[in-house]
Short mmCIF file of C-alpha atoms in Angstrom, two decimals:
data_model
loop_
_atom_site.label_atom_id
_atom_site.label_comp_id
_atom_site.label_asym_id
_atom_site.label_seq_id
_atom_site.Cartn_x
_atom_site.Cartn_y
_atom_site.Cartn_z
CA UNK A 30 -23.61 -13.03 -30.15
CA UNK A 31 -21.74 -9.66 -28.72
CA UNK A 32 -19.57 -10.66 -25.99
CA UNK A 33 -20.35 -9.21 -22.44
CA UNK A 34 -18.36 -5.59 -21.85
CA UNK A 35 -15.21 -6.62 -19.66
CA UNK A 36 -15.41 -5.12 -15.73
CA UNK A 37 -14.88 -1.84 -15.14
CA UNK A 38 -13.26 -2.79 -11.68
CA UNK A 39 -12.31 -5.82 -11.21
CA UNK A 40 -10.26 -7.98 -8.04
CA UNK A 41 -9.24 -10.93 -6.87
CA UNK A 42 -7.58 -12.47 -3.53
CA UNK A 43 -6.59 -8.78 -2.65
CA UNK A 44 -4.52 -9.02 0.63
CA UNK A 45 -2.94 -6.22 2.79
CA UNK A 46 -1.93 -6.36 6.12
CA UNK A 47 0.17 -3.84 8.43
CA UNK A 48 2.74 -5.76 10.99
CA UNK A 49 0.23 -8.32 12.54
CA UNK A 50 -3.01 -6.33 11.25
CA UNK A 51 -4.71 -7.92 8.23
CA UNK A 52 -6.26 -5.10 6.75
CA UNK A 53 -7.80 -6.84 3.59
CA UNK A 54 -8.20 -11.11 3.64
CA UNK A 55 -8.82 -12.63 -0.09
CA UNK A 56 -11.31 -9.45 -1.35
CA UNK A 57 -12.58 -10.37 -4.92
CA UNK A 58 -14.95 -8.16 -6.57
CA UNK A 59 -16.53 -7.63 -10.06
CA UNK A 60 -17.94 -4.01 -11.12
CA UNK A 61 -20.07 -3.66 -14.44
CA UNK A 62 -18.67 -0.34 -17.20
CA UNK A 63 -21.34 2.72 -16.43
CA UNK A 64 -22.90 1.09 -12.71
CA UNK A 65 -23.05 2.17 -9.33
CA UNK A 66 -20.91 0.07 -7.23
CA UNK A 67 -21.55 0.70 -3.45
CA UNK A 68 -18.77 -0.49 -0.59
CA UNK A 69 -20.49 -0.67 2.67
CA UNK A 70 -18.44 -0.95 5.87
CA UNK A 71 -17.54 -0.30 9.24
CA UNK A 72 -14.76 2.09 9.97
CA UNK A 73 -11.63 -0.01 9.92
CA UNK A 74 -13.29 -2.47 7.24
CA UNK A 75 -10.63 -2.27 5.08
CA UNK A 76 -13.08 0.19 2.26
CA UNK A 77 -10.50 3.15 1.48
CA UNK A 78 -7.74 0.53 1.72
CA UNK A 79 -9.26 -1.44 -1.38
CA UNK A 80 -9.75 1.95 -3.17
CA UNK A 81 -6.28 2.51 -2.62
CA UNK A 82 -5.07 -0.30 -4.11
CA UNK A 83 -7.37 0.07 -6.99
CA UNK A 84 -6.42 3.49 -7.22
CA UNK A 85 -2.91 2.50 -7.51
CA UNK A 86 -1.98 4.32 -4.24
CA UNK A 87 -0.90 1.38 -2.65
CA UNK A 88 -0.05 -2.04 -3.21
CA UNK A 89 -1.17 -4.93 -1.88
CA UNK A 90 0.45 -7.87 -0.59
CA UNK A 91 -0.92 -10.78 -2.37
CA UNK A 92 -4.05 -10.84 -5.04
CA UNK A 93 -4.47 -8.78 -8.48
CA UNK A 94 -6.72 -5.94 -9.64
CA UNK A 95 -7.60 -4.54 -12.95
CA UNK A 96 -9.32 -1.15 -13.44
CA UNK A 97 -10.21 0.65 -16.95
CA UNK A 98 -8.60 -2.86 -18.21
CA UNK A 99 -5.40 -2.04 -16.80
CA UNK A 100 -3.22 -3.84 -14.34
CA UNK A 101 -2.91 -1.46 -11.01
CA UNK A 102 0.44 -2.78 -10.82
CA UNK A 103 2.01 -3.19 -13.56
CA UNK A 104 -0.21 -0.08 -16.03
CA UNK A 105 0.11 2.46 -13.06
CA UNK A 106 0.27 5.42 -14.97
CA UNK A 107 -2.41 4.17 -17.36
CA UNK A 108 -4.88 3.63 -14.42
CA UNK A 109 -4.30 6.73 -13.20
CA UNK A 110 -4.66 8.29 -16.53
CA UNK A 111 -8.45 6.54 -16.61
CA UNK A 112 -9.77 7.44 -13.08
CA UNK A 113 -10.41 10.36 -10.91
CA UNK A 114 -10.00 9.54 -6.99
CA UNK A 115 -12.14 12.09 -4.87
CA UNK A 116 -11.35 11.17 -0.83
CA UNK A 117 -13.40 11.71 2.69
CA UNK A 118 -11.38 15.58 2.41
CA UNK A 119 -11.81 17.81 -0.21
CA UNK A 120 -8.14 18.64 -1.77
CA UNK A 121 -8.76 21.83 -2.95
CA UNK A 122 -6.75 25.28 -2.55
CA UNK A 123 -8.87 27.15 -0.30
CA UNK A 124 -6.37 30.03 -0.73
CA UNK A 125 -7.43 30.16 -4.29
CA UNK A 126 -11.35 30.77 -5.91
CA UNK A 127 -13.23 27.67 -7.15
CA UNK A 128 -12.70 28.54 -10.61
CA UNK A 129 -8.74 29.09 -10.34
CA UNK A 130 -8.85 25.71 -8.86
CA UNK A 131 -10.39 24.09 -11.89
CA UNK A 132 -8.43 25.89 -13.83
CA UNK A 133 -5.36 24.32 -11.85
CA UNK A 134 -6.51 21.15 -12.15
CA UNK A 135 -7.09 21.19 -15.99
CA UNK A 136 -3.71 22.82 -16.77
CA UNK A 137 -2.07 19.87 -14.54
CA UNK A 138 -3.78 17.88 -16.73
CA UNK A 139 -2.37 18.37 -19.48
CA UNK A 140 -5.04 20.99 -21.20
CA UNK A 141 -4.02 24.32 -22.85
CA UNK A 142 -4.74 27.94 -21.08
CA UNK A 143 -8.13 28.46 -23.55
CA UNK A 144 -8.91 24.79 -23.40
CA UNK A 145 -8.36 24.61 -19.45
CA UNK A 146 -10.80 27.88 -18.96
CA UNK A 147 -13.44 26.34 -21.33
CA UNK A 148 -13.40 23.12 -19.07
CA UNK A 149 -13.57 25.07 -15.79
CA UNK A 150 -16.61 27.13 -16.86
CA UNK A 151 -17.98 23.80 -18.07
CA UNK A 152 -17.89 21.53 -15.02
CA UNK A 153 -18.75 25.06 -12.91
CA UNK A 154 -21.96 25.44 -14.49
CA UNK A 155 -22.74 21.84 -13.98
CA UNK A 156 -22.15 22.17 -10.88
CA UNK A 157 -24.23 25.15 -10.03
CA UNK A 158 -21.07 26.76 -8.95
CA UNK A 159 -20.81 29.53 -11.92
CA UNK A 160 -21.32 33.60 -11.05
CA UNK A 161 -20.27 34.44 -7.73
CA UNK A 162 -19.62 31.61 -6.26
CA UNK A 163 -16.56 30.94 -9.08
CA UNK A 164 -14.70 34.15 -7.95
CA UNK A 165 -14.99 33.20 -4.24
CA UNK A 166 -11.95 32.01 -2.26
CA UNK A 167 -12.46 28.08 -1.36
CA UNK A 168 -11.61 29.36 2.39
CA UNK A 169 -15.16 30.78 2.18
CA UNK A 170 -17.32 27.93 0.64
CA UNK A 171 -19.90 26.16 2.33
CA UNK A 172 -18.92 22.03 2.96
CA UNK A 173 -21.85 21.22 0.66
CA UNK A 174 -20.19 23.66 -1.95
CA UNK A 175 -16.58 22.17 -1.34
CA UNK A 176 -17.88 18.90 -1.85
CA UNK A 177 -19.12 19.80 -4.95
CA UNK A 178 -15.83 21.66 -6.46
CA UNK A 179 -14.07 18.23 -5.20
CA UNK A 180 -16.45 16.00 -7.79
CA UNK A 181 -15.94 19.10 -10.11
CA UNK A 182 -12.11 18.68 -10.00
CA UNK A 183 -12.14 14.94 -10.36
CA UNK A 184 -14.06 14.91 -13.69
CA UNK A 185 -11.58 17.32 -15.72
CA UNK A 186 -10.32 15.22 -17.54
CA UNK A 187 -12.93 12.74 -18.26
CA UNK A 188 -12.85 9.62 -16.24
CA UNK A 189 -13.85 6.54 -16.94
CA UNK A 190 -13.84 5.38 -13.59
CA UNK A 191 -14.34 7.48 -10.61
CA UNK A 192 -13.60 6.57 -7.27
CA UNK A 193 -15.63 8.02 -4.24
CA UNK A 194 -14.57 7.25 -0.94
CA UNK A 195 -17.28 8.43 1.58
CA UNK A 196 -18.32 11.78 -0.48
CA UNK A 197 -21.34 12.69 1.86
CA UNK A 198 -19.83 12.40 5.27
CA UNK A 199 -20.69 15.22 7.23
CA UNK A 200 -22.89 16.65 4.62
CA UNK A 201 -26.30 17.98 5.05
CA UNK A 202 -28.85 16.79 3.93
CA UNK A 203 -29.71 19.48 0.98
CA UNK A 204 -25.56 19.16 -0.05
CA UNK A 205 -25.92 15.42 0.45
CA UNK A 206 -29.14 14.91 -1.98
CA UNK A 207 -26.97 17.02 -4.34
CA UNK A 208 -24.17 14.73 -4.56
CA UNK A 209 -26.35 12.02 -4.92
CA UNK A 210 -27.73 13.22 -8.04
CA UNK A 211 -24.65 13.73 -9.73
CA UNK A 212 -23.46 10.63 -9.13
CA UNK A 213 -26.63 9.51 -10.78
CA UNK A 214 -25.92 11.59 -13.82
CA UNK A 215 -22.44 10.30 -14.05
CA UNK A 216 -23.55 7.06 -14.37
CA UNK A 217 -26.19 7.32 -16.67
CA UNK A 218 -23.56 9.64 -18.82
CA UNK A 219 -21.70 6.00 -18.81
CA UNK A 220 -19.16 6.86 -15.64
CA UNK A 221 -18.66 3.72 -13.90
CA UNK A 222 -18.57 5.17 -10.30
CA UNK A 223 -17.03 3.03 -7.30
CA UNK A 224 -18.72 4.51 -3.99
CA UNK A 225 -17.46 3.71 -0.24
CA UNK A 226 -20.22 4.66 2.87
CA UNK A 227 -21.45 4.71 5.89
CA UNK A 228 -24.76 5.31 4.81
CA UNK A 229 -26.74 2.46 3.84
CA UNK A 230 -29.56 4.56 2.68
CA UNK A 231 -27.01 6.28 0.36
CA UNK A 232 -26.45 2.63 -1.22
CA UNK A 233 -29.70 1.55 -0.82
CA UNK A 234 -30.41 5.07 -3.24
CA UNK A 235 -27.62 4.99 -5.97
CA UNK A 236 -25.83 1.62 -6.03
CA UNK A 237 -26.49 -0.85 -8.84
CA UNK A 238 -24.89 -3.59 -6.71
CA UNK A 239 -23.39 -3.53 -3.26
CA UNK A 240 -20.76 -5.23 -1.14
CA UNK A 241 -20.06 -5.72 2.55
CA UNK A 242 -17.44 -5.79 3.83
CA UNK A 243 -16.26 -6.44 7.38
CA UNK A 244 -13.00 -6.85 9.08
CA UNK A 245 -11.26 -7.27 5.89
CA UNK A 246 -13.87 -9.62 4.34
CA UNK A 247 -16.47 -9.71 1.67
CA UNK A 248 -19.64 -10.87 3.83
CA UNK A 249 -22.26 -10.22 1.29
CA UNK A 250 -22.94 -8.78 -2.03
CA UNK A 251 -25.75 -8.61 -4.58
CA UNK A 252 -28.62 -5.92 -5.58
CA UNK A 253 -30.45 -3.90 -2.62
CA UNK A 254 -33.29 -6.04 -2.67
CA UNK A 255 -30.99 -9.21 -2.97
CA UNK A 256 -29.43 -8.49 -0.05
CA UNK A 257 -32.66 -7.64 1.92
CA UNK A 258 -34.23 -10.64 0.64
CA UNK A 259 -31.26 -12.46 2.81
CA UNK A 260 -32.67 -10.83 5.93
CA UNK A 261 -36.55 -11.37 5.98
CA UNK A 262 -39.20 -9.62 3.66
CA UNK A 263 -40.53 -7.75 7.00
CA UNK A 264 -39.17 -6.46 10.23
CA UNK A 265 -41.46 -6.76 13.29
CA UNK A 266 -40.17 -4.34 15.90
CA UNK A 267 -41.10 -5.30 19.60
CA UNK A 268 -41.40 -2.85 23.04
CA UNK A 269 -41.10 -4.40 26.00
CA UNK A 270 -42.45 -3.40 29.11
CA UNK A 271 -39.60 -3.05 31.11
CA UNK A 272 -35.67 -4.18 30.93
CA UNK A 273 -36.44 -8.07 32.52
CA UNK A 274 -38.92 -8.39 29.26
CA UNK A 275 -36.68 -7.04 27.19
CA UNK A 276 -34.19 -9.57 27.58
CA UNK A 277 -36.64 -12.40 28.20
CA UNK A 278 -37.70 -11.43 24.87
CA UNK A 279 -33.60 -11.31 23.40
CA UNK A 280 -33.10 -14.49 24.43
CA UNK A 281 -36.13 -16.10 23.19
CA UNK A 282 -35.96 -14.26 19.94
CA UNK A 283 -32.18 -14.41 19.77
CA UNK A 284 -32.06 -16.43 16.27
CA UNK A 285 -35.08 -13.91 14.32
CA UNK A 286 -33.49 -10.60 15.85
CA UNK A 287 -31.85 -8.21 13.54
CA UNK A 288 -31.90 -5.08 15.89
CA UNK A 289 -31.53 -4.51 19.06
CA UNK A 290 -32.05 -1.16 21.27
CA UNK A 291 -31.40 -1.60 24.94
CA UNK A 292 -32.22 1.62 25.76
CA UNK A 293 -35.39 1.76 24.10
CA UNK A 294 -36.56 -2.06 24.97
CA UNK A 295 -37.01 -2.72 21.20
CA UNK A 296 -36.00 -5.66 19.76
CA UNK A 297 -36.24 -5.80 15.60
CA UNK A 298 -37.09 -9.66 14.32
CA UNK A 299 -37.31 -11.17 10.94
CA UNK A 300 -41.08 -11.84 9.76
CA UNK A 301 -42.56 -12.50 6.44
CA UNK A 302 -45.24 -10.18 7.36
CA UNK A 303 -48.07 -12.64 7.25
CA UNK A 304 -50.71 -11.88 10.04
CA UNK A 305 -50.08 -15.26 10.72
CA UNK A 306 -46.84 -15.57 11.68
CA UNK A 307 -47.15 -12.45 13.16
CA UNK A 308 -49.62 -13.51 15.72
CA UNK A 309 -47.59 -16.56 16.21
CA UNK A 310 -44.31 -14.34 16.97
CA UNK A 311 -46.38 -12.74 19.73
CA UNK A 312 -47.33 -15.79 20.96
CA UNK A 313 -44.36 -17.20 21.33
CA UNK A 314 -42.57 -14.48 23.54
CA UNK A 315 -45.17 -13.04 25.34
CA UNK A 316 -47.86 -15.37 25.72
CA UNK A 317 -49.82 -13.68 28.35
CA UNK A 318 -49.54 -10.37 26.98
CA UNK A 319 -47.98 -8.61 29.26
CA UNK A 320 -44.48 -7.95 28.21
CA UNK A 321 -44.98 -6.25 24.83
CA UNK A 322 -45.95 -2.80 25.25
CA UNK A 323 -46.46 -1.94 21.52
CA UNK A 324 -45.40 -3.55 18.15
CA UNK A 325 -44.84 -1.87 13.77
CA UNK A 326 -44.25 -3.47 11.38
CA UNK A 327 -41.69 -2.36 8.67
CA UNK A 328 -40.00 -3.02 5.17
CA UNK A 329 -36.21 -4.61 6.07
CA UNK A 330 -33.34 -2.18 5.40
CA UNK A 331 -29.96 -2.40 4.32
CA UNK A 332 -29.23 -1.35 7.86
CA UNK A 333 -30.79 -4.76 9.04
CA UNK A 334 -29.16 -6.81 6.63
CA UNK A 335 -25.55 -4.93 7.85
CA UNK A 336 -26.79 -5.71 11.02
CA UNK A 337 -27.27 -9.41 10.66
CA UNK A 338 -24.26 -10.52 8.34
CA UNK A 339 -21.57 -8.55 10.39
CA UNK A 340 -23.00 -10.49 13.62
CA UNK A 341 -23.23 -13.75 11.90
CA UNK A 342 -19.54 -12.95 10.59
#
């Protein structure tokens, strides 16, 4: 029988903590060669300090990691060698055009003059970047376009792992579909791609498995629909009549309710979508119809299932 492929990323008991402030408490993690691999959190989680560590930017106080099969503390260099690290900023020269930046990049890499221009033009061209747009100063792209020359520059010399720590914030939407596809296409090319977010629709979209994590913890992990499947099958969301029903109705419905919006009056509860229990929520909360102005019924989200295991954490 072959033998399973070893992790691409993998961690256990990672600990890091700053003066008082644990950072990271006992994170272990396991990421498959050539998978998405989605790290969902809050700010101040504790995401870009586990890419750190895996990135062999920064140690950590207690725990052990391997990435590309190397130890990120004692194979530094050979870690580094294996992965490409592209942050929230895009590092780039914006003195200098997006194809002298490449072409930076590839000679600091360790690539000859013909073999570093060859590269550039590659990876500029895949990245709909080639004509005018190479000759341009940085200084002058759009952030969709910067974005772009970031991944660009992080795949020179051939990663096996690439790191992406929140690569769509303050993207719009057109710039933020495109990164999404190549981060598709570098994982179907057999890139094993490590991605940290805000956006739970962007791991909902491109992650193969996804973690939670929240103050410092691991609070869930599994597949999209494994994690949903945690929450409730359904979402009923509920519109109360006035501010008195809507917390008549939070109180009642504290142990189903995934959402909650104040300002709105809606209240978000776990159903299995059954007319059923559906009529039998109603009933419960409002049974002389008059404090729910209006009901839907939806699909859960990753957002509700965020929702629900940071509360219960």
């Amino acid at each position: 029988m072959p033998q399973p492929a070893r992790p691409a990323v993998e961690a256990a008991g990672l600990t890091k903590a700053y003066g008082r402030t644990t950072v990271l408490d006992g994170v272990g993690l396991s990421v498959a060669p050539g998978t998405v691999f989605a790290l969902l959190g809050p700010n101040g989680a504790g995401k870009t300090t586990t890419v750190r560590i895996l990135a062999t930017l920064l140690r950590a106080d207690a725990g052990s990691a391997r990435v590309a099969g190397f130890d990120v503390a004692a194979e530094r260099s050979r870690v580094r060698r294996a992965i490409s690290l592209t942050g929230q900023y895009a590092a780039l020269d914006e003195q200098q055009t997006g194809a002298e930046n490449l072409r930076m990049v590839a000679r600091l890499s360790g690539l000859s003059r013909p073999a570093a221009r060859r590269r550039a033009a590659e990876l500029l061209e895949r990245f709909a970047l080639a004509g005018d747009a190479a000759d341009r100063r940085v200084g002058t792209y759009s952030g969709g376009m910067r974005r772009r020359l970031d991944l660009a520059a992080g795949l020179v010399g051939d990663p096996s792992v690439i790191f992406l720590d929140e690569p769509t914030t303050g993207l719009d939407p057109r710039s933020r579909q495109a990164v999404w596809d190549e981060v598709r296409r570098l994982a179907d090319a057999g890139v094993t791609v490590f991605l940290t977010t805000q956006y739970l629709e962007e791991a909902d979209r491109l992650a193969d498995r996804i973690a939670l994590l929240d103050g410092g913890k691991l609070v869930a992990e599994g597949t999209a629909a494994e994690l949903k499947q945690q929450v409730s099958a359904e979402r009923l969301d509920l519109t109360l009549v006035s501010p008195e029903a809507y917390e008549e109705a939070a109180h009642a419905l504290d142990h189903l309710t995934v959402r909650r919006d104040p300002a709105t009056r809606t209240l978000g509860v776990t159903t299995d979508g059954r007319a059923a229990h559906i009529r039998d929520l109603l009933d419960a909360v409002d049974p002389d119809r008059t404090l729910i102005e209006r009901f839907a019924l939806h699909s859960a989200t990753l957002d509700d299932v965020f929702l629900k295991v940071t509360r219960d954490g």
